[in-house]
mmCIF file of C-alpha atoms in Angstrom:
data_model
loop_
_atom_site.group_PDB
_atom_site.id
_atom_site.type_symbol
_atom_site.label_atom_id
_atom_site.label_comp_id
_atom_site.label_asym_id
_atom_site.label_seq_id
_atom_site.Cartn_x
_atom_site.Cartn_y
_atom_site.Cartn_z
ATOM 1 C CA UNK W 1 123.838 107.534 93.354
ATOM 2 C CA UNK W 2 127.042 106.919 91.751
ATOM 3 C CA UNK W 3 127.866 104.474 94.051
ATOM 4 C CA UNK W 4 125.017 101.908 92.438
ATOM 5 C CA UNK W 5 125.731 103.186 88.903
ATOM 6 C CA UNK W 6 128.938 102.031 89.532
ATOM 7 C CA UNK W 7 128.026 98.819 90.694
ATOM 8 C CA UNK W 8 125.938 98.297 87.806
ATOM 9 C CA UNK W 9 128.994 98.836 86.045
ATOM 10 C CA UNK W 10 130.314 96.271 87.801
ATOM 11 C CA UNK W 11 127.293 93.507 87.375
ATOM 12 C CA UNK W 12 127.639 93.969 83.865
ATOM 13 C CA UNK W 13 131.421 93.354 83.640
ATOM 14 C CA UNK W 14 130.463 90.068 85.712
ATOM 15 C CA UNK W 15 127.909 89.208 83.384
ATOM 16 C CA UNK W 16 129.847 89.364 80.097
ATOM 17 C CA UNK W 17 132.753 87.188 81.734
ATOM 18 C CA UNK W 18 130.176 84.094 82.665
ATOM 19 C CA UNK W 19 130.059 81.928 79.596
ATOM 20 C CA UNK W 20 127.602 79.512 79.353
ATOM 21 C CA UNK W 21 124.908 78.969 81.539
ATOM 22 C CA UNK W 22 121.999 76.702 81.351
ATOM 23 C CA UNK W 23 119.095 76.380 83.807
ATOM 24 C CA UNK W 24 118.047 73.001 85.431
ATOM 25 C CA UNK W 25 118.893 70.781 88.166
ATOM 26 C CA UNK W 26 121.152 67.686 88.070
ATOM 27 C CA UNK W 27 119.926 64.781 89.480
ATOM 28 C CA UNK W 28 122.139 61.458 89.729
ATOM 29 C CA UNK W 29 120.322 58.523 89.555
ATOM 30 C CA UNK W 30 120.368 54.534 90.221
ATOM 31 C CA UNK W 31 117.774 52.299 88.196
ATOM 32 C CA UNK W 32 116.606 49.050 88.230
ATOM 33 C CA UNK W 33 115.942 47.187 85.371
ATOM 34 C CA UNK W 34 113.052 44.766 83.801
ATOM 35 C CA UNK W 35 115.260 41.876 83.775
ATOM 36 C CA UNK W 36 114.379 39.360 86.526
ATOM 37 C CA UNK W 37 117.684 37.695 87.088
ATOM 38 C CA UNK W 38 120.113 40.800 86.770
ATOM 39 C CA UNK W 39 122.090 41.868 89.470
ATOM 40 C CA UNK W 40 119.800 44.933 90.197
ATOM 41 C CA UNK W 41 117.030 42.400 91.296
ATOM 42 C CA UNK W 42 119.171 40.811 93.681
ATOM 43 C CA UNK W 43 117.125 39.855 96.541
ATOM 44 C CA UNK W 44 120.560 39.859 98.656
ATOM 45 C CA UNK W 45 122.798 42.384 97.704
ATOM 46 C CA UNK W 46 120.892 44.292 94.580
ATOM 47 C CA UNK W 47 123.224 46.532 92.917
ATOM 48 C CA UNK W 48 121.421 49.155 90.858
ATOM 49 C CA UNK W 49 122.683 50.481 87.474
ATOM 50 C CA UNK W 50 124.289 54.012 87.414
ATOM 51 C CA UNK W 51 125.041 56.441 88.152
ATOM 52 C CA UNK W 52 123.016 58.156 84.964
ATOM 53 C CA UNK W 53 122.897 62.281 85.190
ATOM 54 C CA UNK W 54 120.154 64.108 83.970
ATOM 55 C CA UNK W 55 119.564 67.586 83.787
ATOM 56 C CA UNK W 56 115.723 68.670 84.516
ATOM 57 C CA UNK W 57 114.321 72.223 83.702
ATOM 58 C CA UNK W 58 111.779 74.401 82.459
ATOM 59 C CA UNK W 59 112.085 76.662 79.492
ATOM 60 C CA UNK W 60 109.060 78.564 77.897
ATOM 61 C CA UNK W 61 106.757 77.024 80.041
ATOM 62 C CA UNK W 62 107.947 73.647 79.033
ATOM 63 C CA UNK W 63 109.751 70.999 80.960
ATOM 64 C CA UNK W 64 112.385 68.728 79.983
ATOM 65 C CA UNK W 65 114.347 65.989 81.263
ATOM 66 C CA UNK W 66 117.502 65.171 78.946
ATOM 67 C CA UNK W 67 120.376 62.484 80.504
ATOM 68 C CA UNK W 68 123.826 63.601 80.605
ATOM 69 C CA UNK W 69 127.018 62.040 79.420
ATOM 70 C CA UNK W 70 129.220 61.114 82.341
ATOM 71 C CA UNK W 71 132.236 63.410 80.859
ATOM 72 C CA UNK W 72 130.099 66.493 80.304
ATOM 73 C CA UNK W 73 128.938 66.422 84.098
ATOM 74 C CA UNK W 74 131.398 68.672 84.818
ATOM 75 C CA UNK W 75 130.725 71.236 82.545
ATOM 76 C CA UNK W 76 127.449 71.227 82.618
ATOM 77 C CA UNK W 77 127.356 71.925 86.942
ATOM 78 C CA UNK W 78 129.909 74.934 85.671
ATOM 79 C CA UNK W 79 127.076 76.014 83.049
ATOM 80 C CA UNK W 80 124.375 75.522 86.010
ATOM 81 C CA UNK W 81 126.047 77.791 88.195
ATOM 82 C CA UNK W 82 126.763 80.536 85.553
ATOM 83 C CA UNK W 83 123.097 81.011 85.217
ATOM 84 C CA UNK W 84 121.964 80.886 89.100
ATOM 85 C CA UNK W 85 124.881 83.386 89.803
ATOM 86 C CA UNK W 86 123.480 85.153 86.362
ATOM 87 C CA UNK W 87 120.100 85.618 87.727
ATOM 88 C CA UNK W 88 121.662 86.747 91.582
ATOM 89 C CA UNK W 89 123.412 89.563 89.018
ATOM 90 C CA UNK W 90 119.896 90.581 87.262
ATOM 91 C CA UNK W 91 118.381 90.369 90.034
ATOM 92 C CA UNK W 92 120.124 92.876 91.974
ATOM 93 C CA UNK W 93 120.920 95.241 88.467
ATOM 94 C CA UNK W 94 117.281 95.921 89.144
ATOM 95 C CA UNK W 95 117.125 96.578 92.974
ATOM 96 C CA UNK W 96 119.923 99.007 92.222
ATOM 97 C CA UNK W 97 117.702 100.802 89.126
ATOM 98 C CA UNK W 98 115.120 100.495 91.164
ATOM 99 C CA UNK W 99 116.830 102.497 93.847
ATOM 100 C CA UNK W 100 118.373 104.982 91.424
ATOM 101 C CA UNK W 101 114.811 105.876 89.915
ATOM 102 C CA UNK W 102 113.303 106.654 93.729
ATOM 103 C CA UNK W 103 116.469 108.982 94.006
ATOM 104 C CA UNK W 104 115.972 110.913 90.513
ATOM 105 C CA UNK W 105 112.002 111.035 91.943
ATOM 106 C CA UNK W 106 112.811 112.819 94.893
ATOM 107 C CA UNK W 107 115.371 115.516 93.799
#
């Protein structure tokens, strides 16, 4: 048993080191526009207009789409990750409680 309080210990350390997180998935994407003669509509060689980022999730039981700024792409795949290795961490915090409770149980 001390041995997965201690990794709780441990996951919580992690946790208060992470920073920001933010949940979603970042798309990059090409469009094409109304205009008939732009260079998008090229019948040749179209070249599409992008790369736009945009960061799609759901929060509350509501989902939004917001585009991202080319210079906060960066941070924002940093914030990404800091919440999928957040939930990993909360996730296992309650295997290990989980585990520890069946042990108190039985002695």
């Amino acid at each position: 048993m001390k041995n997965l309080l201690k990794r709780i210990e441990e996951i919580k350390k992690e946790i208060s080191l992470l920073g920001e997180m933010r949940t979603g998935s970042l798309t990059k994407q090409y469009n094409v526009c109304g205009n008939p003669t732009c260079r998008c509509k090229d019948k040749m060689k179209p070249k599409k207009h992008g790369p736009y980022y945009q960061l799609s999730f759901t929060r509350y039981g509501k989902s939004t789409s917001e585009f991202v700024k080319k210079e906060d792409v960066k941070d924002l795949r940093r914030h990404v990750k800091n919440y999928k290795r957040f939930m990993n961490l909360k996730d296992e915090w309650i295997d290990l409680s989980i585990q520890i409770a069946k042990l108190r149980k039985n002695n």
